[in-house]
Tab-separated table of C-alpha atoms in Angstrom:
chain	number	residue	atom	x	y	z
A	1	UNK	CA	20.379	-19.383	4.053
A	2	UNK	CA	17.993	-22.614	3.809
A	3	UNK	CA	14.723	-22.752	1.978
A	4	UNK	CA	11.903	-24.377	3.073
A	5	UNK	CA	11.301	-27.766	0.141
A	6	UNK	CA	8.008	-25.785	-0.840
A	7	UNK	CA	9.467	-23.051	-1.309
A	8	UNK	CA	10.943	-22.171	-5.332
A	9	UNK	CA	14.273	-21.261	-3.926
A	10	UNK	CA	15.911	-17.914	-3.468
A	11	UNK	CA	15.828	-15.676	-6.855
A	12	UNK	CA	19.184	-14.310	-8.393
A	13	UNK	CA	19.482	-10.314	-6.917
A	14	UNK	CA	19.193	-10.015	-10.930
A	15	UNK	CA	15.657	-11.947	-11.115
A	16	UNK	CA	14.378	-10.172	-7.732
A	17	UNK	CA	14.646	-6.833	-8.950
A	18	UNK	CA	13.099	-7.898	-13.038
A	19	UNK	CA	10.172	-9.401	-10.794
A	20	UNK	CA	9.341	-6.268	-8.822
A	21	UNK	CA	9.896	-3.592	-11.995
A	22	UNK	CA	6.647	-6.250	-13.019
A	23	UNK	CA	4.767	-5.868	-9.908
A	24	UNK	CA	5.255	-1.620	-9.820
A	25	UNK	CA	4.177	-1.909	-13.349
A	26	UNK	CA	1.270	-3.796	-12.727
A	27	UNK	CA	0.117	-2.992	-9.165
A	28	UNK	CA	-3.399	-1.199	-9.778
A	29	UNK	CA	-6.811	-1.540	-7.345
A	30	UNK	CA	-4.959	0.013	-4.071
A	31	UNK	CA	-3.799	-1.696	-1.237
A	32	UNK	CA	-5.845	-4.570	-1.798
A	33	UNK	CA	-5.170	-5.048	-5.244
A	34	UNK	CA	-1.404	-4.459	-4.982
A	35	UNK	CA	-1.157	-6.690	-1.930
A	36	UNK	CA	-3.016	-9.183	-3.864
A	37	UNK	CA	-0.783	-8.809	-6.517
A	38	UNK	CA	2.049	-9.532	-4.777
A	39	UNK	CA	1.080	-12.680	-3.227
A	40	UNK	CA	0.043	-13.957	-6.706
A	41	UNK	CA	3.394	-13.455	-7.768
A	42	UNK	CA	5.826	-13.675	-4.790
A	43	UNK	CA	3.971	-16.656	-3.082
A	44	UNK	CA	1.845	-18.537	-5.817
A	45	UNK	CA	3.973	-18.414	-9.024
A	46	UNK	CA	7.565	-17.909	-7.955
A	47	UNK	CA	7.488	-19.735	-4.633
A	48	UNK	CA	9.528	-17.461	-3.019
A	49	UNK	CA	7.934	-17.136	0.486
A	50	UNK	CA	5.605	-19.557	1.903
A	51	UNK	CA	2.109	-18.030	2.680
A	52	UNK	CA	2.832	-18.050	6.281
A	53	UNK	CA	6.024	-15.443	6.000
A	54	UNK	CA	4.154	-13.351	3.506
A	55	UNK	CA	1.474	-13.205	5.846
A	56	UNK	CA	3.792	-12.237	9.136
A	57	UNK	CA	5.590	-9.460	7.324
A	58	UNK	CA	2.209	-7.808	6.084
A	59	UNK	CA	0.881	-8.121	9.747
A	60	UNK	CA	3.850	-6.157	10.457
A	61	UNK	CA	3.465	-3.712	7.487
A	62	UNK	CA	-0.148	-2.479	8.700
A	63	UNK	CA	0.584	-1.630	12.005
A	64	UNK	CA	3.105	1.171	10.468
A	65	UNK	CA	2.516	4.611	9.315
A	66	UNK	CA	3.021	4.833	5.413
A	67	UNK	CA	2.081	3.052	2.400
A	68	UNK	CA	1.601	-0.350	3.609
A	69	UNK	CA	2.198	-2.139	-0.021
A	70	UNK	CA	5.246	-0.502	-0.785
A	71	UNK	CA	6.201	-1.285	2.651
A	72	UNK	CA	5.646	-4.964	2.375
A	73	UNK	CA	7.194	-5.510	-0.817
A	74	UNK	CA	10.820	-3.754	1.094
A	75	UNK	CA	10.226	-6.478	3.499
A	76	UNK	CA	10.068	-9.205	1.042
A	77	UNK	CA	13.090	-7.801	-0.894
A	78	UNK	CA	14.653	-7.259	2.228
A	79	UNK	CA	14.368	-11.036	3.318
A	80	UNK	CA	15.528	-12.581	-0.317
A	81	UNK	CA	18.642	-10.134	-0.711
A	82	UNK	CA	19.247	-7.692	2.309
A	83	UNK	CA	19.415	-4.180	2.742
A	84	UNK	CA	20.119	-3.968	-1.326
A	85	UNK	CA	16.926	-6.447	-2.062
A	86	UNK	CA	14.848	-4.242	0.418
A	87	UNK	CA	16.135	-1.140	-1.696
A	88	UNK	CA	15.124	-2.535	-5.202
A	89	UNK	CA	11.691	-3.847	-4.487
A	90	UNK	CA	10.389	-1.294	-2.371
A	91	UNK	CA	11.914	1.462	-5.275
A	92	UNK	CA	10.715	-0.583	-7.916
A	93	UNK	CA	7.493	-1.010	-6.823
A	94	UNK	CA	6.903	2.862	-6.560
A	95	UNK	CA	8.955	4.079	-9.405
A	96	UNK	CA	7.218	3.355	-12.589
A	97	UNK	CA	3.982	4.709	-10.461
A	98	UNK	CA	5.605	7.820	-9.472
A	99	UNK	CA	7.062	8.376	-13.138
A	100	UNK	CA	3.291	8.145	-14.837
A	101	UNK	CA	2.001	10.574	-12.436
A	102	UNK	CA	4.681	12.952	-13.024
A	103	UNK	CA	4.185	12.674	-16.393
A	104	UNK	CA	0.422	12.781	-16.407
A	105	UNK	CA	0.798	15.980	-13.517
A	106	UNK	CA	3.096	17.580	-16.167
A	107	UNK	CA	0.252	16.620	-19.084
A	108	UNK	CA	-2.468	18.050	-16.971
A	109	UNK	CA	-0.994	21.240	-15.334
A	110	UNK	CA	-0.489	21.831	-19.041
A	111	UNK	CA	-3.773	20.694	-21.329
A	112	UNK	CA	-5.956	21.169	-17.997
A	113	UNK	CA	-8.070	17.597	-18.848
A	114	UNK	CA	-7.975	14.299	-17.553
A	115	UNK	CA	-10.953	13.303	-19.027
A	116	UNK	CA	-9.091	11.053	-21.838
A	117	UNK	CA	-7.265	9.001	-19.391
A	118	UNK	CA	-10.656	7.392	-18.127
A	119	UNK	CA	-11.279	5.184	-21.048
A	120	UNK	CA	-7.728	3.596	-20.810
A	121	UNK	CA	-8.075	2.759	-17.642
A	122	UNK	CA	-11.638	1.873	-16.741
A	123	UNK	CA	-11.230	-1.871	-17.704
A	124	UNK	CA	-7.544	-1.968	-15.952
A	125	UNK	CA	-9.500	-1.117	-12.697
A	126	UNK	CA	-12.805	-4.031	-13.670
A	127	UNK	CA	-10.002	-6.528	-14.086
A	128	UNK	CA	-7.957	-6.017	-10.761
A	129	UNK	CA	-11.212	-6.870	-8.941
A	130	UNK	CA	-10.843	-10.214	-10.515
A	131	UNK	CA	-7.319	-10.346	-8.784
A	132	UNK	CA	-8.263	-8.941	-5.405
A	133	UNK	CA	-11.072	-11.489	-5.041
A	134	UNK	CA	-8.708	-14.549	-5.912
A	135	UNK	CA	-6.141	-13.513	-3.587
A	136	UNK	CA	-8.345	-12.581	-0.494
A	137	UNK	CA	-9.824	-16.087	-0.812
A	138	UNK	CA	-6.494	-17.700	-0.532
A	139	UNK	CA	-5.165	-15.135	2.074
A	140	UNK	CA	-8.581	-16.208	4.105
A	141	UNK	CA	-7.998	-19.914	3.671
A	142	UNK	CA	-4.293	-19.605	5.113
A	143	UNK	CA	-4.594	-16.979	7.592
A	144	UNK	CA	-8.454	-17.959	9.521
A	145	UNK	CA	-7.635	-21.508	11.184
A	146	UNK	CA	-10.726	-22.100	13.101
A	147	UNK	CA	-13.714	-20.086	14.299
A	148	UNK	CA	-11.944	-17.765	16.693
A	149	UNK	CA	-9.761	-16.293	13.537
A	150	UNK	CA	-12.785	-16.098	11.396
A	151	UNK	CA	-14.857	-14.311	14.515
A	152	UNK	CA	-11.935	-11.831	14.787
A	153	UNK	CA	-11.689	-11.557	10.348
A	154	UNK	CA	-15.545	-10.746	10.576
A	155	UNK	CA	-15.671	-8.352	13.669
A	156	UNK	CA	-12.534	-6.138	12.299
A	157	UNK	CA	-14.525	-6.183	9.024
A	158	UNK	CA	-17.762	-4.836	10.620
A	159	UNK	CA	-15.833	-2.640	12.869
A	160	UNK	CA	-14.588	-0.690	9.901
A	161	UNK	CA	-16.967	-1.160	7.019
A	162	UNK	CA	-19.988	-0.561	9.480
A	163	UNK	CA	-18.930	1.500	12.362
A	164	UNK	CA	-16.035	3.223	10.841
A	165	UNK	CA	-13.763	2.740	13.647
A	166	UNK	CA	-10.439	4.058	13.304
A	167	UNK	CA	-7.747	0.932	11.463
A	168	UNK	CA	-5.012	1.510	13.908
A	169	UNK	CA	-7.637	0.970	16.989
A	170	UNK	CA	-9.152	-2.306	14.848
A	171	UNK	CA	-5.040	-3.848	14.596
A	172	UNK	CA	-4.275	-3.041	18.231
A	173	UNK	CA	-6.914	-4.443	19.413
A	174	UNK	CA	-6.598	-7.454	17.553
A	175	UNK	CA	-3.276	-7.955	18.675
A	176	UNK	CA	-4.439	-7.799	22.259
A	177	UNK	CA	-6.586	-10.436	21.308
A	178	UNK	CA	-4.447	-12.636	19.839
A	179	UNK	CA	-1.609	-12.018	23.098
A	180	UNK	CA	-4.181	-13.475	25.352
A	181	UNK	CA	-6.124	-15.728	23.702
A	182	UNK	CA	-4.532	-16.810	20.837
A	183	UNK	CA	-0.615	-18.387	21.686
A	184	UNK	CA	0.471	-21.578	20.540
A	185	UNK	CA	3.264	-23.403	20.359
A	186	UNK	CA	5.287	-22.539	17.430
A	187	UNK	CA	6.723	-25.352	15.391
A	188	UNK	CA	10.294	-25.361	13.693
A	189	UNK	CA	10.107	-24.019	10.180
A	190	UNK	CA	12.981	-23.875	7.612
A	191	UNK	CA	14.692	-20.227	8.201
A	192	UNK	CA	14.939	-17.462	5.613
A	193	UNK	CA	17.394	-15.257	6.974
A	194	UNK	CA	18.211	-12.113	4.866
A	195	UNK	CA	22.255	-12.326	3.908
A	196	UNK	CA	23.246	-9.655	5.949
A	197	UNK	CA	21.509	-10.637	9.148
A	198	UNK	CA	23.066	-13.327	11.619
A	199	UNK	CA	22.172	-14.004	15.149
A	200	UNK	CA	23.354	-11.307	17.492
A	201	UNK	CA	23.688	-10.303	21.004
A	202	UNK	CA	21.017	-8.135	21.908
A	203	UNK	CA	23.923	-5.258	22.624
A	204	UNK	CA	25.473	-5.894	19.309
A	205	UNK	CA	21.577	-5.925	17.899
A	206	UNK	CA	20.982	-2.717	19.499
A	207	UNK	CA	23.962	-0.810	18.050
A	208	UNK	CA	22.825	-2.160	14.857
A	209	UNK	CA	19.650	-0.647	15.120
A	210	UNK	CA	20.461	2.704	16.337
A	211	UNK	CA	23.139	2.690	13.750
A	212	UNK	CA	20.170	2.030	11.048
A	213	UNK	CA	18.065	4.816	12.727
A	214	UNK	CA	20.874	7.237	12.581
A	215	UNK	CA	21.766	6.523	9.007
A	216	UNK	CA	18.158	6.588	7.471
A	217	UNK	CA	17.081	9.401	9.332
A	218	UNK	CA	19.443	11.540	7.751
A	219	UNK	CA	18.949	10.309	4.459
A	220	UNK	CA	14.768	10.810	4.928
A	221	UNK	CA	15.721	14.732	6.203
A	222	UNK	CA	18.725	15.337	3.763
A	223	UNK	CA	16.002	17.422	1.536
A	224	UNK	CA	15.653	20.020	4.427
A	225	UNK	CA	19.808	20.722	4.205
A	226	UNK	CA	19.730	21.327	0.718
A	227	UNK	CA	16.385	23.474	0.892
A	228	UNK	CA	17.598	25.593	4.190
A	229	UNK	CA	18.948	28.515	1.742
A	230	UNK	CA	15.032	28.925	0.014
A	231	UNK	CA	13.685	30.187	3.667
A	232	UNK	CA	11.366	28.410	5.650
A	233	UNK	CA	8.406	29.307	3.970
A	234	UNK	CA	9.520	28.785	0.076
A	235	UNK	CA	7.199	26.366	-1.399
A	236	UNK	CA	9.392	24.071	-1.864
A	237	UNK	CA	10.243	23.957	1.950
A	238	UNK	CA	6.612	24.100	2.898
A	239	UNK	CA	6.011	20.814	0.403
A	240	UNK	CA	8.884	19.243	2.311
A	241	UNK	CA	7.849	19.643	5.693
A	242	UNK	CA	4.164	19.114	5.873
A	243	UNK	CA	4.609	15.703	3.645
A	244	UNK	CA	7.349	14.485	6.295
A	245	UNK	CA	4.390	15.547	8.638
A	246	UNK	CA	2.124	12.847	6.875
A	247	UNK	CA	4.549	10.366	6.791
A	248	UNK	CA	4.779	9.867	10.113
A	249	UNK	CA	0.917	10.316	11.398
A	250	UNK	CA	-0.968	8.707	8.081
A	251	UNK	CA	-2.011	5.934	10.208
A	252	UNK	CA	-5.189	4.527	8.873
A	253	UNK	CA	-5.075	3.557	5.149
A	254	UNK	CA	-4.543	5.822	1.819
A	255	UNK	CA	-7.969	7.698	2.386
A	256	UNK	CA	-7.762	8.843	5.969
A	257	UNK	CA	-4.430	10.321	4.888
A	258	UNK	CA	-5.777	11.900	2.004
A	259	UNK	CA	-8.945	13.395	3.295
A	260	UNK	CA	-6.642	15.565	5.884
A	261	UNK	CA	-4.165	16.846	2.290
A	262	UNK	CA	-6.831	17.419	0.257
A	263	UNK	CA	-8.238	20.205	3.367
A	264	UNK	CA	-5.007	20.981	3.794
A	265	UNK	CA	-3.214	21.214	0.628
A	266	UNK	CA	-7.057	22.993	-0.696
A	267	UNK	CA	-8.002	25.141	2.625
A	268	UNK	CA	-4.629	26.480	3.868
A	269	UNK	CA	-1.387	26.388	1.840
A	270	UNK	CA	-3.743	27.166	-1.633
A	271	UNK	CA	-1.320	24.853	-3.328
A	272	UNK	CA	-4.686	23.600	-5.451
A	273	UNK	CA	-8.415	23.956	-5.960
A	274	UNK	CA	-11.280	21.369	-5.160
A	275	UNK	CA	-11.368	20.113	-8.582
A	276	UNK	CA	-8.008	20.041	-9.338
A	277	UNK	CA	-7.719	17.620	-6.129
A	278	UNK	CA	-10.068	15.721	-7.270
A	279	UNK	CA	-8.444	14.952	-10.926
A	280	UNK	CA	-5.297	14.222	-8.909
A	281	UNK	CA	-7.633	11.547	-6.890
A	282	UNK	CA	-9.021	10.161	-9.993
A	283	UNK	CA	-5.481	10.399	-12.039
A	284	UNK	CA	-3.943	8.148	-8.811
A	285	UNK	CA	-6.871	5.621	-8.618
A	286	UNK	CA	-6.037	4.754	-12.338
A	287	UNK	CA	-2.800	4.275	-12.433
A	288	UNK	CA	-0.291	1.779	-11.016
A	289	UNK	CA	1.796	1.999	-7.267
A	290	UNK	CA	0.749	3.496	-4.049
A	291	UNK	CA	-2.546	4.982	-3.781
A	292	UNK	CA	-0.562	7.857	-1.892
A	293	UNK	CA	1.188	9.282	-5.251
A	294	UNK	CA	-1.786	10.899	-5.481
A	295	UNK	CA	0.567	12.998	-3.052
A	296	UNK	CA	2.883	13.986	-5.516
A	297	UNK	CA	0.381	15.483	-7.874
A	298	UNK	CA	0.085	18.452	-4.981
A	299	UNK	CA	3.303	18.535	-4.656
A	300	UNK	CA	4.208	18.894	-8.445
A	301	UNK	CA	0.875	21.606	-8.847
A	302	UNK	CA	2.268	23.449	-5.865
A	303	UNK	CA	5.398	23.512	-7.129
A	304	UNK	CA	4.407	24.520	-10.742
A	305	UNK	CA	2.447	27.048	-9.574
A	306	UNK	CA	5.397	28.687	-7.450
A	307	UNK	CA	8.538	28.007	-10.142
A	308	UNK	CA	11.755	28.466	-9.006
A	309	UNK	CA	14.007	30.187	-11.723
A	310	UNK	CA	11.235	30.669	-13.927
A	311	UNK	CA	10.900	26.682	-15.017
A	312	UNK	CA	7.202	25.530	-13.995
A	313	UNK	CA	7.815	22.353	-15.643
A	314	UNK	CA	11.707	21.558	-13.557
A	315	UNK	CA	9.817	22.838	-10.087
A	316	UNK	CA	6.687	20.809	-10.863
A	317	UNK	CA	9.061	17.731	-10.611
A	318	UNK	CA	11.245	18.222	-7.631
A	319	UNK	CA	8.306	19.707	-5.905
A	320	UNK	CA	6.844	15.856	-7.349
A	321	UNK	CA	10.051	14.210	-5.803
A	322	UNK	CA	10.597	16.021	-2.516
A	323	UNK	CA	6.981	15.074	-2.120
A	324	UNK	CA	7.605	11.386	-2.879
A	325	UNK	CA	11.342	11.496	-0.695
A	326	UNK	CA	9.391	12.390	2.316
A	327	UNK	CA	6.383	10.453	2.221
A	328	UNK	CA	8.240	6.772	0.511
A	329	UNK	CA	11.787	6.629	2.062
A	330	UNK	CA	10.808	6.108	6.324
A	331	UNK	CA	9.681	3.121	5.088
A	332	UNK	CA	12.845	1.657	4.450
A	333	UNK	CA	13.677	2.876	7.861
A	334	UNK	CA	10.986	1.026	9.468
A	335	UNK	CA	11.600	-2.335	7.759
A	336	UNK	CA	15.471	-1.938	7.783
A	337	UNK	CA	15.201	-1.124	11.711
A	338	UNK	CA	12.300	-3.402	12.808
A	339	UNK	CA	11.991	-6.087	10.741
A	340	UNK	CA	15.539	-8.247	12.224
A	341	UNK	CA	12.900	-8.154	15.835
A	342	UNK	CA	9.997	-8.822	13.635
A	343	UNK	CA	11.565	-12.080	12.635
A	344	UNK	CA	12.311	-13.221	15.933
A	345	UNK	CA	8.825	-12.717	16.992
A	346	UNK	CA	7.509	-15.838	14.794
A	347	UNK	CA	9.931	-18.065	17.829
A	348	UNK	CA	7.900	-16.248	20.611
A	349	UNK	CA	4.119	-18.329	20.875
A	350	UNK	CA	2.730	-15.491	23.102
A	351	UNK	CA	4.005	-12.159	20.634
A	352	UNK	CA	3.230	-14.602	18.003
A	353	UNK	CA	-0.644	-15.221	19.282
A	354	UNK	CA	-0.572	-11.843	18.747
A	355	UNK	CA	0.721	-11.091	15.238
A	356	UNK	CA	-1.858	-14.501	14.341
A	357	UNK	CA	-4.770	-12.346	15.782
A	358	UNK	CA	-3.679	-9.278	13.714
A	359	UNK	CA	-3.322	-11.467	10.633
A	360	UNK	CA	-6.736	-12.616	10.910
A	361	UNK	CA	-7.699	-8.742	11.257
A	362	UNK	CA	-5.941	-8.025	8.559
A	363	UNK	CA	-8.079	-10.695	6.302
A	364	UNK	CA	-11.042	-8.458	7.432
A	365	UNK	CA	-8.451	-5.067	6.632
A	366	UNK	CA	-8.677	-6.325	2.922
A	367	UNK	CA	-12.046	-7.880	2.631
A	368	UNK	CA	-12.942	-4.305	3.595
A	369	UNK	CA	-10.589	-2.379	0.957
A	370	UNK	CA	-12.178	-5.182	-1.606
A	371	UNK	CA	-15.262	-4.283	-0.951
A	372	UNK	CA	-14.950	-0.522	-1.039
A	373	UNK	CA	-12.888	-1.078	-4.269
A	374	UNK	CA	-15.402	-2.843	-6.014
A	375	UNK	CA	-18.496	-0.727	-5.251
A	376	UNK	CA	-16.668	2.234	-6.379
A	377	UNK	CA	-15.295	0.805	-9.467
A	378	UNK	CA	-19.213	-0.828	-10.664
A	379	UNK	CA	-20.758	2.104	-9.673
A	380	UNK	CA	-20.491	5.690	-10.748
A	381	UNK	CA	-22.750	7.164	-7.579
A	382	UNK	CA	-22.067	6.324	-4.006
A	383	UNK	CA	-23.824	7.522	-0.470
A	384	UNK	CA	-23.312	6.290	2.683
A	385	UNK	CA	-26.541	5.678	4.488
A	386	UNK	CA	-27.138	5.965	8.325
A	387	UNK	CA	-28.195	2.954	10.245
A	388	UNK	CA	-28.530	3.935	14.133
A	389	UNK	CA	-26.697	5.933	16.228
A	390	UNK	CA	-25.654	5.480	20.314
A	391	UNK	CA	-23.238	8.484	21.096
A	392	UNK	CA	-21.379	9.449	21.816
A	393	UNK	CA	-19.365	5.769	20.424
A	394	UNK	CA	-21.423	4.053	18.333
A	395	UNK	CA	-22.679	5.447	14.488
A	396	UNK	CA	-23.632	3.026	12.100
A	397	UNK	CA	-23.639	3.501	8.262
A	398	UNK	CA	-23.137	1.686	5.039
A	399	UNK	CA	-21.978	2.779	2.046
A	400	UNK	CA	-24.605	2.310	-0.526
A	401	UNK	CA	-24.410	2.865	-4.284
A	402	UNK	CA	-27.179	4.146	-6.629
A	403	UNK	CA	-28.181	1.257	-8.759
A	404	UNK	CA	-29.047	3.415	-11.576
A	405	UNK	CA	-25.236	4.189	-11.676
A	406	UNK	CA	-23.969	0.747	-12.065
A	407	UNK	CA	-21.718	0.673	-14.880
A	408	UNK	CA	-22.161	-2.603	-16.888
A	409	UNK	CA	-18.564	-2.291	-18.876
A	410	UNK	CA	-17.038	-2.659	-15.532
A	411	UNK	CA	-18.962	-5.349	-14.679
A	412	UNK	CA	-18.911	-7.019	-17.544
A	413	UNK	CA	-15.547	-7.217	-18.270
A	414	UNK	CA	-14.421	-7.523	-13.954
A	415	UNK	CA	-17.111	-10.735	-14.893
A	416	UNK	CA	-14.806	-11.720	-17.706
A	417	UNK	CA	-11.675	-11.448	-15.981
A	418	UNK	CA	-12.677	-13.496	-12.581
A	419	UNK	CA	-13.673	-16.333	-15.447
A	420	UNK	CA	-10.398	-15.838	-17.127
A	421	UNK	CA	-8.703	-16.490	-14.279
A	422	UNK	CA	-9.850	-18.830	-11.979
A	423	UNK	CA	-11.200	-21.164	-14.787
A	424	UNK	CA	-8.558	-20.331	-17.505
A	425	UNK	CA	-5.769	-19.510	-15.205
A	426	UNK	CA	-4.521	-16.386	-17.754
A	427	UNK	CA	-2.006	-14.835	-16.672
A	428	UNK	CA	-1.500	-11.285	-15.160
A	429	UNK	CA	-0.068	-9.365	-17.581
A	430	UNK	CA	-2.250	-11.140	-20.531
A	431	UNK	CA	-5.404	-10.003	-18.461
A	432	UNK	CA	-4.774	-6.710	-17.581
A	433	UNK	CA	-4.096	-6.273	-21.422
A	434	UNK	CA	-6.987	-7.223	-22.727
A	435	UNK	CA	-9.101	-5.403	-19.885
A	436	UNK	CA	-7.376	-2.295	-21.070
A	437	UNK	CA	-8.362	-2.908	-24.464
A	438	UNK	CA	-11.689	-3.852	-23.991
A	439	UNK	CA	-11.982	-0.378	-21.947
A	440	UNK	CA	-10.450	1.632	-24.698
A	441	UNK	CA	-12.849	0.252	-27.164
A	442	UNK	CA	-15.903	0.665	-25.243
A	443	UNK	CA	-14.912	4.053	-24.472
A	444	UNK	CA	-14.355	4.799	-27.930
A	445	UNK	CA	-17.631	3.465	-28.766
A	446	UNK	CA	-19.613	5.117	-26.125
């Protein structure tokens, strides 16, 4: 393996997985703020990647079903240390999420009140946006080279934010974009090939792929083996299959996804009731990992609800953990499978025109999340207002919020953070700390 001279050098298997137990520990603010996060650390402060290989793998990572952040950091494991470095940072970054939310599920389905969790984590959320605003600026200033890049950034921004048009039609057509009118020549860059991938004939390749496919595909549906004695329509089972069902169609970001369980998991299987749903959402917004553990919530109050062997509190977790084996472990099939081809597309200028036009999407993608983030963090009321309409293709809106409603904790102390960190350069860990003290207090005190 050779490392590019700007790049820190390749971490110890040891140090790789230390780093990502960090990031899941620290990855709040969504998709934005945990990609964010992750470039901070992987790209900025360790020196791992350089920006231009961070940036290919995430353009890769959003054109797949799933959570894209946990996907992304499997990639980036995957390309330090293998299959084994995929494993660790794309478990890491999910387990200590999945863990609080169990626990917090368990503390809820319980005392019946989430209420007390808001003050711990209110200032946790006003400090991310500090982080999220850093790192889109630097993603923008590495990813937009020229004014065609920053034309497509700012269209796939107003395409979603304004005309809500569906993400997957936004990256695809991006792509098409960039195939056409976007190749260049690709210059030679210093390789970082993961340990366990060498150049192969595209027969031995293949093998190698369907041989991944196989193996991970029976791992993802093991669950449905061991359930097959329960009947098909034991909870349990039920949990099982409809998450696998999301896993592979929850194109579109966390909240298209969870729009279609909460109707679901509310409307037909009766697994939970509006407001219970929407503790769950507010319970996943505040806490660190995936956006989609929100997903094992249902599954653990479905579960709970249904006990098998009369233990509420045993079925709340597995129903907690089937939900998080269906919806977390095709991503390591997708990366595992796709990302050896992935690689090779960076040598290809016209496939690679069209991964640069996605990645400039993408910097509209975030700016989008960021935005949506932040409103909903500074204010405690938000509409979205009609602008015109030309069916049947064309509806535009904006979301608005209620300035009455804007919450000047959050914005005081997300004004305190961005100052502590682009002028003070404090550290991650050292910010979110105080930010979660400062909300604590202010909640006590209010």
């Amino acid at each position: 393996m050779t490392i590019g001279a700007s790049d820190g050098g390749k971490p110890g298997f040891g140090e790789l997985t230390a780093v990502f137990a960090r990031i899941g520990l620290l990855s709040f603010g969504g998709p934005a703020g945990q990609i964010a996060l992750m470039h901070r650390i992987i790209v900025d402060e360790k020196r791992w990647l350089p920006p231009e290989r961070y940036l290919h793998a995430l353009n890769y990572c959003m054109l797949l079903p799933g959570p894209e952040a946990q996907q992304l950091a499997t990639y980036v494991g995957w390309m330090l240390h293998g299959v084994k470095g995929g494993l660790a940072a794309g478990i890491l970054f999910v387990l200590p999420g999945f863990i609080l939310i169990v626990a917090l599920a368990a503390l809820y389905a319980t005392l019946g009140d989430a209420a007390w969790l808001e003050a711990i984590f209110m200032g946790l959320k006003a400090a991310v946006l500090a982080i999220v605003v850093q790192a889109l600026w630097r993603m923008a200033g590495r990813s937009l080279k020229g004014p065609v890049s920053v034309g497509l950034a700012i269209a796939a921004f107003v395409a979603l934010f304004v005309f809500g048009v569906a993400f997957p039609v936004v990256v695809l057509a991006a792509g098409l974009f960039g195939y056409v009118f976007m190749r260049r020549p690709v210059s030679p860059e210093p390789d970082i090939e993961p340990d366990t991938v060498v150049r192969q004939g595209w027969r031995r390749r293949g093998l190698a792929t369907a041989a991944t496919l196989l193996v991970w595909t029976a791992i993802w549906l093991l669950p449905l083996i061991v359930l097959a004695p329960l009947g098909d329509f034991h909870t349990l089972v039920e949990i099982f299959g409809f998450f696998v069902k999301i896993a592979l169609f929850s194109f579109g970001g966390a909240y298209a996804v969870l729009t279609y369980v909460a109707q679901e998991a509310v409307a037909t299987y009766h697994w939970l009731t509006p407001a219970e749903m929407l503790d769950g959402l507010a319970l996943a917004e505040t806490t660190p990992g995936p956006l989609v553990l929100v997903l094992c919530f249902v599954g653990f109050l479905a579960a709970h609800a249904a006990p098998v062997f009369s233990a509420p509190l045993a079925s709340g977790i597995l129903g907690a953990a089937l939900t998080a084996w269906a919806i977390f472990v095709p991503s390591f099939l997708f990366i595992f499978a796709g990302a050896p081809y992935v690689e090779d597309l960076r040598r290809n200028p016209a496939l690679s025109g069209a991964l640069s036009g996605i990645g400039a999407a993408i910097v509209g993608v975030i700016a989008n999340l960021s935005l949506w983030f932040a409103i909903n963090v500074m204010f405690g009321t938000v509409d979205r207002i009609a602008l015109f309409s030309l069916p049947p293709v064309m509806n535009a809106s904006l979301i608005w919020p209620h300035w009455a409603s804007l919450d000047l904790a959050s914005l005081a102390i997300s004004a305190a953070g961005m100052v502590a960190l682009l002028k003070f350069r404090i550290g991650i860990l050292p910010l979110l700390a105080a930010a979660a003290i400062a909300g604590l207090a202010i909640g006590t005190l209010l």
